[in-house]
PDB file of C-alpha atoms in Angstrom:
ATOM      1  CA  UNK A  18     -28.568  54.610   6.850  1.00  0.00           C
ATOM      2  CA  UNK A  19     -26.950  53.453   3.647  1.00  0.00           C
ATOM      3  CA  UNK A  20     -27.809  55.366   0.477  1.00  0.00           C
ATOM      4  CA  UNK A  21     -26.859  55.709  -3.172  1.00  0.00           C
ATOM      5  CA  UNK A  22     -27.063  58.900  -5.222  1.00  0.00           C
ATOM      6  CA  UNK A  23     -27.047  58.832  -9.019  1.00  0.00           C
ATOM      7  CA  UNK A  24     -26.976  61.613 -11.549  1.00  0.00           C
ATOM      8  CA  UNK A  25     -30.365  62.559 -12.913  1.00  0.00           C
ATOM      9  CA  UNK A  26     -31.337  61.500 -16.380  1.00  0.00           C
ATOM     10  CA  UNK A  27     -32.109  61.089 -19.067  1.00  0.00           C
ATOM     11  CA  UNK A  28     -28.644  61.047 -20.528  1.00  0.00           C
ATOM     12  CA  UNK A  29     -28.912  61.423 -24.292  1.00  0.00           C
ATOM     13  CA  UNK A  30     -25.916  60.566 -26.480  1.00  0.00           C
ATOM     14  CA  UNK A  31     -25.089  59.867 -30.075  1.00  0.00           C
ATOM     15  CA  UNK A  32     -23.731  56.456 -31.019  1.00  0.00           C
ATOM     16  CA  UNK A  33     -19.981  56.075 -30.328  1.00  0.00           C
ATOM     17  CA  UNK A  34     -19.973  58.867 -27.736  1.00  0.00           C
ATOM     18  CA  UNK A  35     -18.275  58.497 -24.343  1.00  0.00           C
ATOM     19  CA  UNK A  36     -20.532  57.718 -21.402  1.00  0.00           C
ATOM     20  CA  UNK A  37     -20.199  58.609 -17.739  1.00  0.00           C
ATOM     21  CA  UNK A  38     -22.954  58.052 -15.194  1.00  0.00           C
ATOM     22  CA  UNK A  39     -22.028  59.320 -11.753  1.00  0.00           C
ATOM     23  CA  UNK A  40     -22.753  57.381  -8.577  1.00  0.00           C
ATOM     24  CA  UNK A  41     -21.818  58.229  -5.005  1.00  0.00           C
ATOM     25  CA  UNK A  42     -22.682  56.334  -1.861  1.00  0.00           C
ATOM     26  CA  UNK A  43     -22.999  56.676   1.890  1.00  0.00           C
ATOM     27  CA  UNK A  44     -22.433  53.598   3.978  1.00  0.00           C
ATOM     28  CA  UNK A  45     -20.866  52.373   7.173  1.00  0.00           C
ATOM     29  CA  UNK A  46     -18.561  49.424   6.958  1.00  0.00           C
ATOM     30  CA  UNK A  47     -17.205  48.021   3.717  1.00  0.00           C
ATOM     31  CA  UNK A  48     -19.906  47.829   1.060  1.00  0.00           C
ATOM     32  CA  UNK A  49     -19.827  45.952  -2.191  1.00  0.00           C
ATOM     33  CA  UNK A  50     -20.864  48.100  -5.143  1.00  0.00           C
ATOM     34  CA  UNK A  51     -22.875  47.123  -8.194  1.00  0.00           C
ATOM     35  CA  UNK A  52     -24.267  48.445 -11.452  1.00  0.00           C
ATOM     36  CA  UNK A  53     -27.482  46.862 -12.678  1.00  0.00           C
ATOM     37  CA  UNK A  54     -29.103  47.513 -16.063  1.00  0.00           C
ATOM     38  CA  UNK A  55     -32.773  47.315 -16.982  1.00  0.00           C
ATOM     39  CA  UNK A  56     -33.569  47.059 -20.677  1.00  0.00           C
ATOM     40  CA  UNK A  57     -37.095  47.999 -21.784  1.00  0.00           C
ATOM     41  CA  UNK A  58     -39.634  45.395 -20.721  1.00  0.00           C
ATOM     42  CA  UNK A  59     -37.098  43.310 -18.828  1.00  0.00           C
ATOM     43  CA  UNK A  60     -36.007  42.795 -15.230  1.00  0.00           C
ATOM     44  CA  UNK A  61     -32.842  44.201 -13.728  1.00  0.00           C
ATOM     45  CA  UNK A  62     -29.659  42.310 -14.441  1.00  0.00           C
ATOM     46  CA  UNK A  63     -26.192  42.672 -13.018  1.00  0.00           C
ATOM     47  CA  UNK A  64     -23.809  44.587 -15.267  1.00  0.00           C
ATOM     48  CA  UNK A  65     -20.705  44.668 -13.087  1.00  0.00           C
ATOM     49  CA  UNK A  66     -19.562  44.758  -9.475  1.00  0.00           C
ATOM     50  CA  UNK A  67     -16.621  45.571  -7.220  1.00  0.00           C
ATOM     51  CA  UNK A  68     -16.190  44.266  -3.713  1.00  0.00           C
ATOM     52  CA  UNK A  69     -13.313  46.306  -2.299  1.00  0.00           C
ATOM     53  CA  UNK A  70     -11.595  49.647  -2.670  1.00  0.00           C
ATOM     54  CA  UNK A  71      -9.697  50.236  -5.935  1.00  0.00           C
ATOM     55  CA  UNK A  72     -11.309  47.201  -7.589  1.00  0.00           C
ATOM     56  CA  UNK A  73     -12.469  47.760 -11.146  1.00  0.00           C
ATOM     57  CA  UNK A  74     -15.549  45.973 -12.383  1.00  0.00           C
ATOM     58  CA  UNK A  75     -15.998  45.540 -16.121  1.00  0.00           C
ATOM     59  CA  UNK A  76     -18.416  43.908 -18.546  1.00  0.00           C
ATOM     60  CA  UNK A  77     -19.613  44.498 -22.121  1.00  0.00           C
ATOM     61  CA  UNK A  78     -17.263  47.476 -22.490  1.00  0.00           C
ATOM     62  CA  UNK A  79     -18.546  49.158 -19.322  1.00  0.00           C
ATOM     63  CA  UNK A  80     -16.209  49.876 -16.414  1.00  0.00           C
ATOM     64  CA  UNK A  81     -16.478  51.272 -12.898  1.00  0.00           C
ATOM     65  CA  UNK A  82     -13.795  51.716 -10.221  1.00  0.00           C
ATOM     66  CA  UNK A  83     -14.535  51.541  -6.498  1.00  0.00           C
ATOM     67  CA  UNK A  84     -13.120  54.790  -5.062  1.00  0.00           C
ATOM     68  CA  UNK A  85     -13.303  54.735  -1.281  1.00  0.00           C
ATOM     69  CA  UNK A  86     -11.681  58.164  -0.867  1.00  0.00           C
ATOM     70  CA  UNK A  87     -14.428  59.835  -2.909  1.00  0.00           C
ATOM     71  CA  UNK A  88     -17.153  57.251  -2.078  1.00  0.00           C
ATOM     72  CA  UNK A  89     -17.864  56.911  -5.774  1.00  0.00           C
ATOM     73  CA  UNK A  90     -18.468  54.193  -8.359  1.00  0.00           C
ATOM     74  CA  UNK A  91     -18.951  56.002 -11.664  1.00  0.00           C
ATOM     75  CA  UNK A  92     -19.969  53.984 -14.719  1.00  0.00           C
ATOM     76  CA  UNK A  93     -18.074  54.595 -17.969  1.00  0.00           C
ATOM     77  CA  UNK A  94     -18.061  53.308 -21.524  1.00  0.00           C
ATOM     78  CA  UNK A  95     -15.809  54.526 -24.266  1.00  0.00           C
ATOM     79  CA  UNK A  96     -18.214  54.128 -27.185  1.00  0.00           C
ATOM     80  CA  UNK A  97     -21.926  53.594 -26.635  1.00  0.00           C
ATOM     81  CA  UNK A  98     -24.259  51.782 -28.995  1.00  0.00           C
ATOM     82  CA  UNK A  99     -27.979  52.154 -29.610  1.00  0.00           C
ATOM     83  CA  UNK A 100     -28.429  48.791 -27.892  1.00  0.00           C
ATOM     84  CA  UNK A 101     -27.053  50.298 -24.645  1.00  0.00           C
ATOM     85  CA  UNK A 102     -30.232  52.355 -24.274  1.00  0.00           C
ATOM     86  CA  UNK A 103     -31.616  51.292 -20.890  1.00  0.00           C
ATOM     87  CA  UNK A 104     -31.942  52.391 -17.271  1.00  0.00           C
ATOM     88  CA  UNK A 105     -28.807  51.947 -15.159  1.00  0.00           C
ATOM     89  CA  UNK A 106     -28.974  51.480 -11.387  1.00  0.00           C
ATOM     90  CA  UNK A 107     -26.114  51.875  -8.965  1.00  0.00           C
ATOM     91  CA  UNK A 108     -26.438  49.747  -5.844  1.00  0.00           C
ATOM     92  CA  UNK A 109     -24.585  48.794  -2.714  1.00  0.00           C
ATOM     93  CA  UNK A 110     -24.676  45.902  -0.336  1.00  0.00           C
ATOM     94  CA  UNK A 111     -23.150  46.546   3.029  1.00  0.00           C
ATOM     95  CA  UNK A 112     -21.177  43.506   3.951  1.00  0.00           C
ATOM     96  CA  UNK A 113     -20.262  45.195   7.218  1.00  0.00           C
ATOM     97  CA  UNK A 114     -23.879  45.681   8.153  1.00  0.00           C
ATOM     98  CA  UNK A 115     -27.189  44.211   7.185  1.00  0.00           C
ATOM     99  CA  UNK A 116     -26.341  42.977   3.664  1.00  0.00           C
ATOM    100  CA  UNK A 117     -29.592  44.495   2.384  1.00  0.00           C
ATOM    101  CA  UNK A 118     -29.044  45.685  -1.199  1.00  0.00           C
ATOM    102  CA  UNK A 119     -29.808  49.411  -1.590  1.00  0.00           C
ATOM    103  CA  UNK A 120     -30.446  50.921  -5.021  1.00  0.00           C
ATOM    104  CA  UNK A 121     -30.158  54.393  -6.501  1.00  0.00           C
ATOM    105  CA  UNK A 122     -33.070  55.890  -8.409  1.00  0.00           C
ATOM    106  CA  UNK A 123     -31.687  54.926 -11.808  1.00  0.00           C
ATOM    107  CA  UNK A 124     -30.377  56.896 -14.770  1.00  0.00           C
ATOM    108  CA  UNK A 125     -31.996  56.539 -18.152  1.00  0.00           C
ATOM    109  CA  UNK A 126     -29.613  56.382 -21.120  1.00  0.00           C
ATOM    110  CA  UNK A 127     -30.877  57.104 -24.627  1.00  0.00           C
ATOM    111  CA  UNK A 128     -28.464  56.520 -27.495  1.00  0.00           C
ATOM    112  CA  UNK A 129     -29.349  57.888 -30.939  1.00  0.00           C
ATOM    113  CA  UNK A 130     -27.955  56.463 -34.192  1.00  0.00           C
TER     114      UNK A 130
ATOM    115  CA  UNK B   8     -30.699  29.385 -18.099  1.00  0.00           C
ATOM    116  CA  UNK B   9     -32.440  29.505 -14.708  1.00  0.00           C
ATOM    117  CA  UNK B  10     -34.709  32.456 -14.152  1.00  0.00           C
ATOM    118  CA  UNK B  11     -36.818  34.009 -11.437  1.00  0.00           C
ATOM    119  CA  UNK B  12     -40.464  33.544 -12.358  1.00  0.00           C
ATOM    120  CA  UNK B  13     -43.117  36.061 -11.388  1.00  0.00           C
ATOM    121  CA  UNK B  14     -46.838  36.248 -12.006  1.00  0.00           C
ATOM    122  CA  UNK B  15     -48.949  37.965 -13.030  1.00  0.00           C
ATOM    123  CA  UNK B  16     -46.984  40.328 -15.291  1.00  0.00           C
ATOM    124  CA  UNK B  17     -49.780  42.884 -15.157  1.00  0.00           C
ATOM    125  CA  UNK B  18     -52.601  43.434 -12.692  1.00  0.00           C
ATOM    126  CA  UNK B  19     -55.288  46.085 -12.780  1.00  0.00           C
ATOM    127  CA  UNK B  20     -57.522  46.343  -9.748  1.00  0.00           C
ATOM    128  CA  UNK B  21     -59.807  48.764  -8.021  1.00  0.00           C
ATOM    129  CA  UNK B  22     -58.898  50.293  -4.702  1.00  0.00           C
ATOM    130  CA  UNK B  23     -59.952  48.301  -1.658  1.00  0.00           C
ATOM    131  CA  UNK B  24     -59.591  45.017  -3.541  1.00  0.00           C
ATOM    132  CA  UNK B  25     -57.075  42.317  -2.644  1.00  0.00           C
ATOM    133  CA  UNK B  26     -54.161  41.454  -4.899  1.00  0.00           C
ATOM    134  CA  UNK B  27     -51.498  38.775  -4.757  1.00  0.00           C
ATOM    135  CA  UNK B  28     -48.189  38.300  -6.512  1.00  0.00           C
ATOM    136  CA  UNK B  29     -46.235  35.090  -6.800  1.00  0.00           C
ATOM    137  CA  UNK B  30     -42.508  34.509  -7.179  1.00  0.00           C
ATOM    138  CA  UNK B  31     -40.492  31.367  -7.806  1.00  0.00           C
ATOM    139  CA  UNK B  32     -36.768  31.997  -7.283  1.00  0.00           C
ATOM    140  CA  UNK B  33     -33.883  30.223  -8.936  1.00  0.00           C
ATOM    141  CA  UNK B  34     -33.572  26.727  -7.538  1.00  0.00           C
ATOM    142  CA  UNK B  35     -31.163  26.581  -4.620  1.00  0.00           C
ATOM    143  CA  UNK B  36     -31.252  30.286  -3.879  1.00  0.00           C
ATOM    144  CA  UNK B  37     -31.759  30.689  -0.143  1.00  0.00           C
ATOM    145  CA  UNK B  38     -32.444  34.417  -0.137  1.00  0.00           C
ATOM    146  CA  UNK B  39     -35.526  35.998  -1.673  1.00  0.00           C
ATOM    147  CA  UNK B  40     -36.354  39.703  -1.895  1.00  0.00           C
ATOM    148  CA  UNK B  41     -39.491  41.638  -2.729  1.00  0.00           C
ATOM    149  CA  UNK B  42     -38.886  45.181  -3.973  1.00  0.00           C
ATOM    150  CA  UNK B  43     -41.317  47.911  -4.999  1.00  0.00           C
ATOM    151  CA  UNK B  44     -40.312  50.189  -7.853  1.00  0.00           C
ATOM    152  CA  UNK B  45     -42.333  53.345  -8.387  1.00  0.00           C
ATOM    153  CA  UNK B  46     -42.037  54.820 -11.872  1.00  0.00           C
ATOM    154  CA  UNK B  47     -38.855  56.870 -12.175  1.00  0.00           C
ATOM    155  CA  UNK B  48     -37.385  55.625  -8.915  1.00  0.00           C
ATOM    156  CA  UNK B  49     -35.101  52.824  -7.833  1.00  0.00           C
ATOM    157  CA  UNK B  50     -36.272  49.586  -6.254  1.00  0.00           C
ATOM    158  CA  UNK B  51     -37.077  49.815  -2.549  1.00  0.00           C
ATOM    159  CA  UNK B  52     -36.898  46.722  -0.391  1.00  0.00           C
ATOM    160  CA  UNK B  53     -40.176  45.535   1.100  1.00  0.00           C
ATOM    161  CA  UNK B  54     -39.107  42.223   2.599  1.00  0.00           C
ATOM    162  CA  UNK B  55     -36.151  39.843   2.602  1.00  0.00           C
ATOM    163  CA  UNK B  56     -36.365  36.124   3.356  1.00  0.00           C
ATOM    164  CA  UNK B  57     -33.594  33.739   4.248  1.00  0.00           C
ATOM    165  CA  UNK B  58     -35.094  30.333   3.535  1.00  0.00           C
ATOM    166  CA  UNK B  59     -38.555  30.561   5.156  1.00  0.00           C
ATOM    167  CA  UNK B  60     -37.593  33.207   7.733  1.00  0.00           C
ATOM    168  CA  UNK B  61     -38.076  36.949   7.406  1.00  0.00           C
ATOM    169  CA  UNK B  62     -34.731  38.755   7.686  1.00  0.00           C
ATOM    170  CA  UNK B  63     -36.041  42.275   7.248  1.00  0.00           C
ATOM    171  CA  UNK B  64     -39.565  43.612   6.753  1.00  0.00           C
ATOM    172  CA  UNK B  65     -39.051  47.008   8.322  1.00  0.00           C
ATOM    173  CA  UNK B  66     -40.296  48.827   5.177  1.00  0.00           C
ATOM    174  CA  UNK B  67     -43.313  46.588   4.604  1.00  0.00           C
ATOM    175  CA  UNK B  68     -46.606  48.402   5.372  1.00  0.00           C
ATOM    176  CA  UNK B  69     -47.881  45.651   7.584  1.00  0.00           C
ATOM    177  CA  UNK B  70     -51.367  47.047   7.960  1.00  0.00           C
ATOM    178  CA  UNK B  71     -52.082  46.080   4.349  1.00  0.00           C
ATOM    179  CA  UNK B  72     -49.121  44.070   3.027  1.00  0.00           C
ATOM    180  CA  UNK B  73     -48.136  40.531   3.909  1.00  0.00           C
ATOM    181  CA  UNK B  74     -45.523  38.181   2.548  1.00  0.00           C
ATOM    182  CA  UNK B  75     -44.802  34.531   3.085  1.00  0.00           C
ATOM    183  CA  UNK B  76     -42.363  31.885   1.955  1.00  0.00           C
ATOM    184  CA  UNK B  77     -43.773  28.876   3.709  1.00  0.00           C
ATOM    185  CA  UNK B  78     -41.485  26.109   2.480  1.00  0.00           C
ATOM    186  CA  UNK B  79     -38.504  28.294   1.777  1.00  0.00           C
ATOM    187  CA  UNK B  80     -38.983  28.101  -1.965  1.00  0.00           C
ATOM    188  CA  UNK B  81     -41.652  30.204  -3.695  1.00  0.00           C
ATOM    189  CA  UNK B  82     -43.193  33.269  -2.153  1.00  0.00           C
ATOM    190  CA  UNK B  83     -46.417  35.279  -2.205  1.00  0.00           C
ATOM    191  CA  UNK B  84     -46.831  39.001  -1.606  1.00  0.00           C
ATOM    192  CA  UNK B  85     -50.356  40.150  -0.799  1.00  0.00           C
ATOM    193  CA  UNK B  86     -51.934  43.577  -0.581  1.00  0.00           C
ATOM    194  CA  UNK B  87     -55.309  43.994   1.099  1.00  0.00           C
ATOM    195  CA  UNK B  88     -56.871  46.442   0.615  1.00  0.00           C
ATOM    196  CA  UNK B  89     -55.088  48.010  -2.331  1.00  0.00           C
ATOM    197  CA  UNK B  90     -54.758  51.796  -2.390  1.00  0.00           C
ATOM    198  CA  UNK B  91     -54.098  54.169  -5.281  1.00  0.00           C
ATOM    199  CA  UNK B  92     -50.542  54.769  -4.041  1.00  0.00           C
ATOM    200  CA  UNK B  93     -49.730  51.078  -4.389  1.00  0.00           C
ATOM    201  CA  UNK B  94     -49.535  51.400  -8.166  1.00  0.00           C
ATOM    202  CA  UNK B  95     -45.975  50.316  -8.950  1.00  0.00           C
ATOM    203  CA  UNK B  96     -43.815  47.505 -10.269  1.00  0.00           C
ATOM    204  CA  UNK B  97     -43.298  44.708  -7.748  1.00  0.00           C
ATOM    205  CA  UNK B  98     -39.971  42.988  -8.277  1.00  0.00           C
ATOM    206  CA  UNK B  99     -38.851  39.667  -6.907  1.00  0.00           C
ATOM    207  CA  UNK B 100     -35.173  38.791  -6.720  1.00  0.00           C
ATOM    208  CA  UNK B 101     -33.150  35.917  -5.360  1.00  0.00           C
ATOM    209  CA  UNK B 102     -29.542  35.310  -4.448  1.00  0.00           C
ATOM    210  CA  UNK B 103     -27.519  32.311  -3.454  1.00  0.00           C
ATOM    211  CA  UNK B 104     -26.717  33.237   0.119  1.00  0.00           C
ATOM    212  CA  UNK B 105     -27.675  36.856   0.858  1.00  0.00           C
ATOM    213  CA  UNK B 106     -24.269  37.658   2.303  1.00  0.00           C
ATOM    214  CA  UNK B 107     -23.964  40.913   0.448  1.00  0.00           C
ATOM    215  CA  UNK B 108     -21.321  40.431  -2.202  1.00  0.00           C
ATOM    216  CA  UNK B 109     -23.388  38.242  -4.428  1.00  0.00           C
ATOM    217  CA  UNK B 110     -25.465  38.997  -7.459  1.00  0.00           C
ATOM    218  CA  UNK B 111     -29.215  39.448  -7.251  1.00  0.00           C
ATOM    219  CA  UNK B 112     -31.248  37.774  -9.978  1.00  0.00           C
ATOM    220  CA  UNK B 113     -34.459  39.603 -10.779  1.00  0.00           C
ATOM    221  CA  UNK B 114     -37.699  38.478 -12.325  1.00  0.00           C
ATOM    222  CA  UNK B 115     -39.458  40.587 -14.932  1.00  0.00           C
ATOM    223  CA  UNK B 116     -41.735  42.094 -12.320  1.00  0.00           C
ATOM    224  CA  UNK B 117     -45.465  42.439 -11.746  1.00  0.00           C
ATOM    225  CA  UNK B 118     -46.927  45.802 -12.712  1.00  0.00           C
ATOM    226  CA  UNK B 119     -49.859  46.831 -10.518  1.00  0.00           C
ATOM    227  CA  UNK B 120     -52.314  49.541 -11.456  1.00  0.00           C
ATOM    228  CA  UNK B 121     -54.873  50.538  -8.835  1.00  0.00           C
ATOM    229  CA  UNK B 122     -57.889  52.463 -10.121  1.00  0.00           C
TER     230      UNK B 122
END
């Protein structure tokens, strides 16, 4: 079945550091890929998405590129802020299959001043 | 801004008791999802509705869990009897059409603690 694998956390960075959170997926068909973010005490919210190979999703300084050849969708940000501290979830929705959104286990990001 | 409403935010119960969670999706959203999120893990789908019909409930433990969306709007998830392993966050989400490329909108969740 479809699955998403994320790097284990927590990821701990100083403010203004470069961020990468790795995400790889297994899916049949042509999935759409997503990054969701969960701030403390809040529900998950969509950060960015990409619906086909080589698409780049971007929002709030975060970027991720849909790489079909490596089945990856790594999240990057050039300069993190303390306010970026949250849990980040990679997810896929298999538009060639059942459409059921599947989530990774999440990666906690802690940014220190 | 429209939001997905969930209640209660927190529920503490003893094992073998019944619990119920309620979700009101964003108006006009045809697809509703219930996910369970165990601490330190990602959300796992329990049930997906399209309007009032169940699309997928293959991961719902049907001996103790039930879910309904009678009029295709709000939904209730019930657990009876609750077990210690049911302690988790129960998340409700909705989307416009459930066709896979769309955004899911999540509520703040209902945290269940079973003693």
